[in-house]
mmCIF file of N, CA and C in Angstrom:
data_model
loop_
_atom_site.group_PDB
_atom_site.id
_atom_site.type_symbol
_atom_site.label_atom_id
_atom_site.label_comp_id
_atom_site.label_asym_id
_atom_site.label_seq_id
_atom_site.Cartn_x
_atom_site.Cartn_y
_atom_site.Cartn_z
ATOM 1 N N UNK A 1 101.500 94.589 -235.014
ATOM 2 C CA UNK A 1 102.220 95.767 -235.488
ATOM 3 C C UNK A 1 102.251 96.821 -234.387
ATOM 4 N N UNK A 2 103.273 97.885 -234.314
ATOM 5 C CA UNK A 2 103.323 98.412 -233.096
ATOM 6 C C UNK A 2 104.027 99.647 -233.330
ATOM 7 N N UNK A 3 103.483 100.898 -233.668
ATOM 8 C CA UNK A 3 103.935 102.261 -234.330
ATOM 9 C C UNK A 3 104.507 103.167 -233.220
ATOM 10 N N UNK A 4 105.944 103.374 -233.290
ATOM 11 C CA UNK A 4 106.149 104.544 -232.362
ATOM 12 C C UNK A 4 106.558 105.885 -233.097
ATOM 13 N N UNK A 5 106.290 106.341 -232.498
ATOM 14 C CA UNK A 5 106.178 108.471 -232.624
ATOM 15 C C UNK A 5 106.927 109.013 -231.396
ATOM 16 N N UNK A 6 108.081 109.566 -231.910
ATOM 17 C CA UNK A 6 108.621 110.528 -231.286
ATOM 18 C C UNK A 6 108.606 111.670 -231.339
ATOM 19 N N UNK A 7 109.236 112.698 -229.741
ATOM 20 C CA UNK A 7 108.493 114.110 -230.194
ATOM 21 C C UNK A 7 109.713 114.390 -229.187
ATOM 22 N N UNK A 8 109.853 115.770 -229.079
ATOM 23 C CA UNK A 8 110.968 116.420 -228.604
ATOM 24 C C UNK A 8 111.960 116.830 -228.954
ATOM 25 N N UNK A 9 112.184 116.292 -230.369
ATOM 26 C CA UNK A 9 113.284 116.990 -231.082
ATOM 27 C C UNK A 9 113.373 118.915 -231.067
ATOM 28 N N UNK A 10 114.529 119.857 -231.923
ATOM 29 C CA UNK A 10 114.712 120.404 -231.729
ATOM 30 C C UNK A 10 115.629 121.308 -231.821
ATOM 31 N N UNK A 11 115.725 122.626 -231.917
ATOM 32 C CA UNK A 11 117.121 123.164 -231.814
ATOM 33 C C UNK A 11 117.322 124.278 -230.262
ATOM 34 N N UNK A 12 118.433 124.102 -229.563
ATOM 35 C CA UNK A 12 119.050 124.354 -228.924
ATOM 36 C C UNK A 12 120.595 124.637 -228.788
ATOM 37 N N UNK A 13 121.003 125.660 -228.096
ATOM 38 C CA UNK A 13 122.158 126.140 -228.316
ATOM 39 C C UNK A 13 123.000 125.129 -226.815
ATOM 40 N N UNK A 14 124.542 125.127 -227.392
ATOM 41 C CA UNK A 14 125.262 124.224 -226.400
ATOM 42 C C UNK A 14 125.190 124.398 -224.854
ATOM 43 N N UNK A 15 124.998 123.160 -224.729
ATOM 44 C CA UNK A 15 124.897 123.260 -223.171
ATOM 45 C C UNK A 15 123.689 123.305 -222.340
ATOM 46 N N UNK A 16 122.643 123.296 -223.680
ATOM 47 C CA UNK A 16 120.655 123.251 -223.064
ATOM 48 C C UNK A 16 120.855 121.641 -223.019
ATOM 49 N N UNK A 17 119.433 121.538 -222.935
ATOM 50 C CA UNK A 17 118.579 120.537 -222.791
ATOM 51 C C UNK A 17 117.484 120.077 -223.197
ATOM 52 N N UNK A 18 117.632 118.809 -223.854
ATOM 53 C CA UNK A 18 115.796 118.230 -224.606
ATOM 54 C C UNK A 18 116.063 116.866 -223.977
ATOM 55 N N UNK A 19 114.446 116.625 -223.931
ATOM 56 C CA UNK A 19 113.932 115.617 -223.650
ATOM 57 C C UNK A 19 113.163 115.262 -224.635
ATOM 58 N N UNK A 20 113.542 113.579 -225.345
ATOM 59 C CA UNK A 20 112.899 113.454 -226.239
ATOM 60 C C UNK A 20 111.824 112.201 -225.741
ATOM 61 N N UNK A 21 110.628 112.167 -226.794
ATOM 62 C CA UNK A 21 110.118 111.121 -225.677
ATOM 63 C C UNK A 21 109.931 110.073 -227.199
ATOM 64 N N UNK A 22 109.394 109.060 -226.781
ATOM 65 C CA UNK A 22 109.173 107.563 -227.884
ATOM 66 C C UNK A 22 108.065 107.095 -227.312
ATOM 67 N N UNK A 23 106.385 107.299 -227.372
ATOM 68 C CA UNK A 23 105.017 106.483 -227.423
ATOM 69 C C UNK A 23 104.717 105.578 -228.463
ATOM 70 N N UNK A 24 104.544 104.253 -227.798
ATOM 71 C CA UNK A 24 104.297 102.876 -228.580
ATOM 72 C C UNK A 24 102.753 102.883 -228.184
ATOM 73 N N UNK A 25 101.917 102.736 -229.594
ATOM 74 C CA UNK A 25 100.567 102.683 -230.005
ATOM 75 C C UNK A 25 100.059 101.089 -228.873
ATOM 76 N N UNK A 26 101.282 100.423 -228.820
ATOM 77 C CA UNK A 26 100.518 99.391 -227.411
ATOM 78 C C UNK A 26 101.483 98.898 -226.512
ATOM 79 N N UNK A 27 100.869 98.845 -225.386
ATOM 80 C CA UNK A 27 101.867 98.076 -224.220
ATOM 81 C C UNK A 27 102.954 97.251 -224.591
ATOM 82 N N UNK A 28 104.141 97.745 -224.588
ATOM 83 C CA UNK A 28 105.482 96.857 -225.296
ATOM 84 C C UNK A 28 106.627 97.055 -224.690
ATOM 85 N N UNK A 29 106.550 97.913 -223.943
ATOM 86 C CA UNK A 29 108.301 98.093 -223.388
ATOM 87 C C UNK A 29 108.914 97.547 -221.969
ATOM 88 N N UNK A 30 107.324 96.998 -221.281
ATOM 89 C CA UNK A 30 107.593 95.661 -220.283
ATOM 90 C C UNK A 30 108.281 94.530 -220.643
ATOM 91 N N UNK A 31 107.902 94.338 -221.986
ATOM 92 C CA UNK A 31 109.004 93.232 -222.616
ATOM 93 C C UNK A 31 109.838 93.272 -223.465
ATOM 94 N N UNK A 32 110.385 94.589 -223.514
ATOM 95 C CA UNK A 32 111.245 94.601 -224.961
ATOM 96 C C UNK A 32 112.322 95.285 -223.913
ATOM 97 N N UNK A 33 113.383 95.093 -224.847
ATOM 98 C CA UNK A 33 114.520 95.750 -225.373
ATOM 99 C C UNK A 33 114.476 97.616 -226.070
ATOM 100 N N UNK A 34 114.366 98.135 -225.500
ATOM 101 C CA UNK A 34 114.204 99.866 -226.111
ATOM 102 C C UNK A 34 115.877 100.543 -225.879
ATOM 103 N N UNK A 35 115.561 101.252 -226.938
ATOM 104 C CA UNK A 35 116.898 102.241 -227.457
ATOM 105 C C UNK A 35 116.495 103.617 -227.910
ATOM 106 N N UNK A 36 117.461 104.140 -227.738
ATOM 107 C CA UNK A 36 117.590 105.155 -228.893
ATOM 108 C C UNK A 36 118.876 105.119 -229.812
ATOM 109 N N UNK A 37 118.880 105.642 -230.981
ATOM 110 C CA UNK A 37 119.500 105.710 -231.974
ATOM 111 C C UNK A 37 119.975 107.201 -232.612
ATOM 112 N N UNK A 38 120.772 107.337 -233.257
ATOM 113 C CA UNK A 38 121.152 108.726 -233.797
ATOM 114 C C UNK A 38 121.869 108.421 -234.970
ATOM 115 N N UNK A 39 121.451 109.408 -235.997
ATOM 116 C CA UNK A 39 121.951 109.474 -237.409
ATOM 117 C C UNK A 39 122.032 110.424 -237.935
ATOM 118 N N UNK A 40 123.978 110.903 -237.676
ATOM 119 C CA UNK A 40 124.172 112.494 -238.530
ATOM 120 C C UNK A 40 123.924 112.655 -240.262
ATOM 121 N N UNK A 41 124.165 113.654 -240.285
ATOM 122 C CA UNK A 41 124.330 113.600 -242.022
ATOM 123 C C UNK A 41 125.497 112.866 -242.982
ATOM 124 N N UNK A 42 125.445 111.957 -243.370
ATOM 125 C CA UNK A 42 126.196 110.912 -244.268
ATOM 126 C C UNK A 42 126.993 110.456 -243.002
ATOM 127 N N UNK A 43 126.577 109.859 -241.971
ATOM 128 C CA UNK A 43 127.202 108.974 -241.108
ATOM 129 C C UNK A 43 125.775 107.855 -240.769
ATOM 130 N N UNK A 44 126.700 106.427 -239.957
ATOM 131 C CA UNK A 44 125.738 105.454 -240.065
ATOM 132 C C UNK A 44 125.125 105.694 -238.877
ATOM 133 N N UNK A 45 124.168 105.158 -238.667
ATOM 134 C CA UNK A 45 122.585 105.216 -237.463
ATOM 135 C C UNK A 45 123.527 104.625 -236.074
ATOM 136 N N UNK A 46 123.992 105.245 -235.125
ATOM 137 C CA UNK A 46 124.738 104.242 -233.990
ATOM 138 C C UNK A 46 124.123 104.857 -232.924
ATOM 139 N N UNK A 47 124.103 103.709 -232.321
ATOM 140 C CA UNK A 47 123.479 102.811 -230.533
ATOM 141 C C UNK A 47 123.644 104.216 -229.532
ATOM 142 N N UNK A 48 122.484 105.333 -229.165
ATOM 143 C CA UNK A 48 123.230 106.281 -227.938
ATOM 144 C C UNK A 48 122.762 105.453 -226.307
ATOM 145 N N UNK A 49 121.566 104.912 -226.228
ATOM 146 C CA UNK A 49 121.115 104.280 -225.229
ATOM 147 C C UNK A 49 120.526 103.535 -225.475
ATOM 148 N N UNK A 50 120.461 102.452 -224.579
ATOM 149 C CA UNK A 50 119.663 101.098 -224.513
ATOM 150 C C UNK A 50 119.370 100.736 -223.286
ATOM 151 N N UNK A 51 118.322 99.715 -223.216
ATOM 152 C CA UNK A 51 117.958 99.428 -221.769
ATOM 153 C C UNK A 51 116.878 98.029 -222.513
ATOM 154 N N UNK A 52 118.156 96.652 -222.260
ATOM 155 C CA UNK A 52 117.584 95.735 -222.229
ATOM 156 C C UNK A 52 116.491 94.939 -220.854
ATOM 157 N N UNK A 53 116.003 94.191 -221.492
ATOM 158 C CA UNK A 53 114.655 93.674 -221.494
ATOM 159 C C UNK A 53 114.879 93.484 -219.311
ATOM 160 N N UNK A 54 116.214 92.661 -218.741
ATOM 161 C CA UNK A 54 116.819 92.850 -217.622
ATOM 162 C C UNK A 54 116.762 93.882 -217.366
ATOM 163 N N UNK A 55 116.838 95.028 -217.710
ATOM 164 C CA UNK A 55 116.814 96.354 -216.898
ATOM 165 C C UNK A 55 118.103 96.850 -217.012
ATOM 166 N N UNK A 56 119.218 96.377 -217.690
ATOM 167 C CA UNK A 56 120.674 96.892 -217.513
ATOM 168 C C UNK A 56 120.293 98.203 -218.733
ATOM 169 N N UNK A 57 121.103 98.747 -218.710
ATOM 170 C CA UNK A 57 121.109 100.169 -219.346
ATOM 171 C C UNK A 57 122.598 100.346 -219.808
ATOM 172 N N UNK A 58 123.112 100.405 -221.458
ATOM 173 C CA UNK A 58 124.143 100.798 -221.639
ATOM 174 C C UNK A 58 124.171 102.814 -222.359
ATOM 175 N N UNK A 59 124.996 102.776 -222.394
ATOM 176 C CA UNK A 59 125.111 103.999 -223.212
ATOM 177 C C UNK A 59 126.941 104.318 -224.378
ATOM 178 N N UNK A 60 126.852 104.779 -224.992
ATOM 179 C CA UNK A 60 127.292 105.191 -226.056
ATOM 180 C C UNK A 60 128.451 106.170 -225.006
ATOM 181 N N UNK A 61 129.618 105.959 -225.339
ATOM 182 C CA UNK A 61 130.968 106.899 -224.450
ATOM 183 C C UNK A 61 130.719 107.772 -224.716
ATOM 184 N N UNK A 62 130.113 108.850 -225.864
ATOM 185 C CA UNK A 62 130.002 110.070 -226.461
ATOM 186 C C UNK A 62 129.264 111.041 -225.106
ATOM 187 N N UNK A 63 128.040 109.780 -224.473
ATOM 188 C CA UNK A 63 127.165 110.479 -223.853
ATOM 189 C C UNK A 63 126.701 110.571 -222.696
ATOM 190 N N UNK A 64 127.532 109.281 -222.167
ATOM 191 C CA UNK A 64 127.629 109.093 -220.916
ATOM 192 C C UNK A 64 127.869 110.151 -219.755
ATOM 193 N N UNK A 65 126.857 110.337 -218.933
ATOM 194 C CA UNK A 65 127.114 111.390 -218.240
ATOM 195 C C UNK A 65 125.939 112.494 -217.988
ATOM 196 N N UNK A 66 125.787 112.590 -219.539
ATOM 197 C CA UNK A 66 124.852 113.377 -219.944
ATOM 198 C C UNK A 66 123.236 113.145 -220.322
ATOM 199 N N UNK A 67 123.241 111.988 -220.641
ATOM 200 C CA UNK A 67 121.751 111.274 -221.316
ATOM 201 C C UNK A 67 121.320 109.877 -220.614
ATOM 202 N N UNK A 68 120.393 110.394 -220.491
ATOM 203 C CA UNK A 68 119.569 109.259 -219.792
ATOM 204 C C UNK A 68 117.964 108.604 -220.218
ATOM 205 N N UNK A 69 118.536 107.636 -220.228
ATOM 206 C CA UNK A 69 117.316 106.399 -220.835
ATOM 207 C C UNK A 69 116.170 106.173 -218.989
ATOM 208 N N UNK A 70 114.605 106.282 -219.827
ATOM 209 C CA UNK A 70 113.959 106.006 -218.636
ATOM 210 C C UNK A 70 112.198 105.556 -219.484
ATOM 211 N N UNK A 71 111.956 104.878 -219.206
ATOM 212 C CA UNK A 71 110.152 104.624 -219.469
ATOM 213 C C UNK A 71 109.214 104.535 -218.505
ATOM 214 N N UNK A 72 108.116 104.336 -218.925
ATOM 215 C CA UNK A 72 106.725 104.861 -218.109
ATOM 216 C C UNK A 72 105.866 103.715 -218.905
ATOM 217 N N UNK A 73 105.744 102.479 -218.063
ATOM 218 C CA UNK A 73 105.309 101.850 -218.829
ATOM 219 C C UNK A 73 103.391 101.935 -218.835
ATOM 220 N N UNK A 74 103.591 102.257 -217.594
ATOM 221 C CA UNK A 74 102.081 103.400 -217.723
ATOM 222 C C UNK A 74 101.119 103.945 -218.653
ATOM 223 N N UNK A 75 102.386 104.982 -219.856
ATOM 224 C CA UNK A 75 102.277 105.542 -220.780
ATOM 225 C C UNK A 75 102.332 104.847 -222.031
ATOM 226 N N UNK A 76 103.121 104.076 -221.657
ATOM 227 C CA UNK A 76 103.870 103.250 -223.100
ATOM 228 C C UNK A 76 104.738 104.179 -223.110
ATOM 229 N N UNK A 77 105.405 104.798 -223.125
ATOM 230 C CA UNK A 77 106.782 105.883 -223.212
ATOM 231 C C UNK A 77 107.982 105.638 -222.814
ATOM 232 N N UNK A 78 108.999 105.942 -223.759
ATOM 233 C CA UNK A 78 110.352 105.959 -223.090
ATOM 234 C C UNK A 78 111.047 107.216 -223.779
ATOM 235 N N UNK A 79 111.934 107.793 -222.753
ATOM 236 C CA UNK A 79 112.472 109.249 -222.994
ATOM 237 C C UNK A 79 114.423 109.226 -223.044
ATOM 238 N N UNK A 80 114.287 110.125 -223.408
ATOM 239 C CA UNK A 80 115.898 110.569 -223.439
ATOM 240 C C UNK A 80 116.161 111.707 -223.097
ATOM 241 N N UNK A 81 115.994 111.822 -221.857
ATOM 242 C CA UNK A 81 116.756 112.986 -221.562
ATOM 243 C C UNK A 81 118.245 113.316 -221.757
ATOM 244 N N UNK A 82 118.462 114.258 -222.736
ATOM 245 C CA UNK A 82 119.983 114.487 -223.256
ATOM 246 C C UNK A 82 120.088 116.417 -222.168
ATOM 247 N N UNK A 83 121.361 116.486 -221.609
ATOM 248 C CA UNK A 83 121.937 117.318 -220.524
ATOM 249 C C UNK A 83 123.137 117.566 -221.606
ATOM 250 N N UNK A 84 123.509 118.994 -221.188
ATOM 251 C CA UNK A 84 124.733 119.355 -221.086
ATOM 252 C C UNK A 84 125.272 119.192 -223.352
ATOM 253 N N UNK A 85 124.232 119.485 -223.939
ATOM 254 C CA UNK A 85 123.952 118.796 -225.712
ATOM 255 C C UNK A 85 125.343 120.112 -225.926
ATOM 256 N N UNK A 86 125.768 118.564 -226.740
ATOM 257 C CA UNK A 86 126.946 119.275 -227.787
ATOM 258 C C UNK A 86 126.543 120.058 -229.348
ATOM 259 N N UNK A 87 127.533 120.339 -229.895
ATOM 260 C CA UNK A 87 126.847 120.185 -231.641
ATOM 261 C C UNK A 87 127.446 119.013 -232.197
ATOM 262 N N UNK A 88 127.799 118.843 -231.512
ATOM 263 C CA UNK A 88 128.070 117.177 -232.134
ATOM 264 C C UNK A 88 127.185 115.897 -231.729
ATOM 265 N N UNK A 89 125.826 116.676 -230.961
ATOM 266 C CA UNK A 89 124.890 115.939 -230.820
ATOM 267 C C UNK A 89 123.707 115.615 -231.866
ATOM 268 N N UNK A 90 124.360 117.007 -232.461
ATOM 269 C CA UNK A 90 123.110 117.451 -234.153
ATOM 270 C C UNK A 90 122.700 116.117 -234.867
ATOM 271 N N UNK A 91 121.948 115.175 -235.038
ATOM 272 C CA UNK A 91 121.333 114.372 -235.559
ATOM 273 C C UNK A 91 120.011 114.085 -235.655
ATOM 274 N N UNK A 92 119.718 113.325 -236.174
ATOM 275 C CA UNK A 92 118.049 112.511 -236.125
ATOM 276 C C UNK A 92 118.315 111.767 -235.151
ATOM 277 N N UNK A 93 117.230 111.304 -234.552
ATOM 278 C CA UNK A 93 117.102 110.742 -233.344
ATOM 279 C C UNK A 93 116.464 109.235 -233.345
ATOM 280 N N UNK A 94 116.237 108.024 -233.363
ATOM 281 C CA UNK A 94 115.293 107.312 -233.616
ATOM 282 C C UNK A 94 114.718 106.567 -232.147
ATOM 283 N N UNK A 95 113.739 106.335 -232.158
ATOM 284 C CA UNK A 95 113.587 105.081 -230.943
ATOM 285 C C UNK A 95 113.527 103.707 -231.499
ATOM 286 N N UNK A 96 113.709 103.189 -230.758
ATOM 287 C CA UNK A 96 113.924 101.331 -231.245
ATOM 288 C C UNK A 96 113.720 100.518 -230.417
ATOM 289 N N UNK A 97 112.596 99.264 -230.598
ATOM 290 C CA UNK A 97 112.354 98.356 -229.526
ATOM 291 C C UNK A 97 112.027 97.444 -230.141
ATOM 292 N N UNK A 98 112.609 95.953 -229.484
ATOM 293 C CA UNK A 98 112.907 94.675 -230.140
ATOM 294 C C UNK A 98 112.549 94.209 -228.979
ATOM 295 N N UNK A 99 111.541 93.137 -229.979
ATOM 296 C CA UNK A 99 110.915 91.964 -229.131
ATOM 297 C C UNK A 99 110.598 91.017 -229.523
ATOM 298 N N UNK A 100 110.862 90.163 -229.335
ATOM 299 C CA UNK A 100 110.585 88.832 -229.740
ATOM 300 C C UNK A 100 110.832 88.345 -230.939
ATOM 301 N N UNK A 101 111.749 88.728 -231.389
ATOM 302 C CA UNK A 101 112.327 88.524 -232.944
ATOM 303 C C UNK A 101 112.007 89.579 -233.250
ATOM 304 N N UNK A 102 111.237 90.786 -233.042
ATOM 305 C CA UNK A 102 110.637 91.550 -234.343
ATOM 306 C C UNK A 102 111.039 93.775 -234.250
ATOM 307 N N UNK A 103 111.756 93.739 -234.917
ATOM 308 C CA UNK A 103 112.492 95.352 -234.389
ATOM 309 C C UNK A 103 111.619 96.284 -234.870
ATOM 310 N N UNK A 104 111.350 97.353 -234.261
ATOM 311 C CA UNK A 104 110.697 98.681 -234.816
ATOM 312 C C UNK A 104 111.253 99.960 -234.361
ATOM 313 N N UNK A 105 110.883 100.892 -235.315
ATOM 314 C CA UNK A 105 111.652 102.223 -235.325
ATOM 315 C C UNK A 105 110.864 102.956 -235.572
ATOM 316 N N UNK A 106 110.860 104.341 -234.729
ATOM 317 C CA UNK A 106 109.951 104.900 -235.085
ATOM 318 C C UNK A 106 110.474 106.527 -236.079
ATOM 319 N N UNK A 107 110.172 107.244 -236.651
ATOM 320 C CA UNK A 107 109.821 107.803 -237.667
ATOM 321 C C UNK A 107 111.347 108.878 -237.830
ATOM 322 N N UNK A 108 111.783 109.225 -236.325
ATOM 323 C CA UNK A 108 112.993 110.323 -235.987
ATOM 324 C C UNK A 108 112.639 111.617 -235.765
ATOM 325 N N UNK A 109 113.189 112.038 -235.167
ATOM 326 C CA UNK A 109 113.093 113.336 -234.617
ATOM 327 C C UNK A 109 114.375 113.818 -234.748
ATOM 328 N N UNK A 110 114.277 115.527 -235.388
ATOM 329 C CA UNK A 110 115.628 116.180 -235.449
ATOM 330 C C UNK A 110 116.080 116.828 -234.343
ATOM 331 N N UNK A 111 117.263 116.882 -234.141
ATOM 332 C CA UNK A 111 118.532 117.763 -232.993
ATOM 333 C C UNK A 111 119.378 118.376 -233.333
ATOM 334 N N UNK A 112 119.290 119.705 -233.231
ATOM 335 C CA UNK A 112 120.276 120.720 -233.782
ATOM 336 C C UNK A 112 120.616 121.464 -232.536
ATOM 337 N N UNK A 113 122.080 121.163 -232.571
ATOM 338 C CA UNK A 113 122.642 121.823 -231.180
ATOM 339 C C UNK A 113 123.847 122.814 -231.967
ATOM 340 N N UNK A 114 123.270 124.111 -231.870
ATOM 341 C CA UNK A 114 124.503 125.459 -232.455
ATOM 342 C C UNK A 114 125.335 125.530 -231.464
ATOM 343 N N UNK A 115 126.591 126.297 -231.763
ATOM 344 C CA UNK A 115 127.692 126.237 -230.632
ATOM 345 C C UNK A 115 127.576 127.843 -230.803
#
């Protein structure tokens, strides 16, 4: 079993900056698949970054540009630095890492970006 906790959520006005981070309770993101996720109010949970298990890194058109996927496997940590936040960034946040058949999510963190 493998519990992640995110922290960095937040409110900020357009055009700041958060860094959110995702700590896994054990060494896991050398071999996984990690993401982040976002889920507005009555909309579905969709893909903002990923960075499969290869090292390729996609991102979400919304955010490209602006957000960046990075870990510390050191820490067990992986972050999102989000640049340049819209209010149309306003959501929950999730982290997500899949491995070996088995997906986990950790708890969400809120983002409130006022214009």
């Amino acid at each position: 079993q493998v519990r992640l906790m995110e922290s960095g959520g937040g409110s900020v006005q357009a055009g700041g900056s958060l860094r959110l981070s995702c700590t896994a309770s054990r060494s896991i993101f050398g071999i996984s698949a990690v993401g982040w996720f976002r889920q507005a109010p009555g909309k579905q949970r969709d893909m903002v970054a990923n960075r499969n298990r290869d090292g390729t890194i996609y991102y979400a058109d919304s955010v490209k540009g602006r957000f960046t996927i990075s870990r510390d496997n050191a820490e067990n940590t992986v972050y999102l630095q989000m640049n340049s936040l819209k209010p149309e960034d306003t959501a929950v946040y999730y982290c997500n890492v899949v491995t070996t058949g088995l997906t986990y999510w950790g708890q969400g963190t809120q983002v409130t970006v006022s214009s």
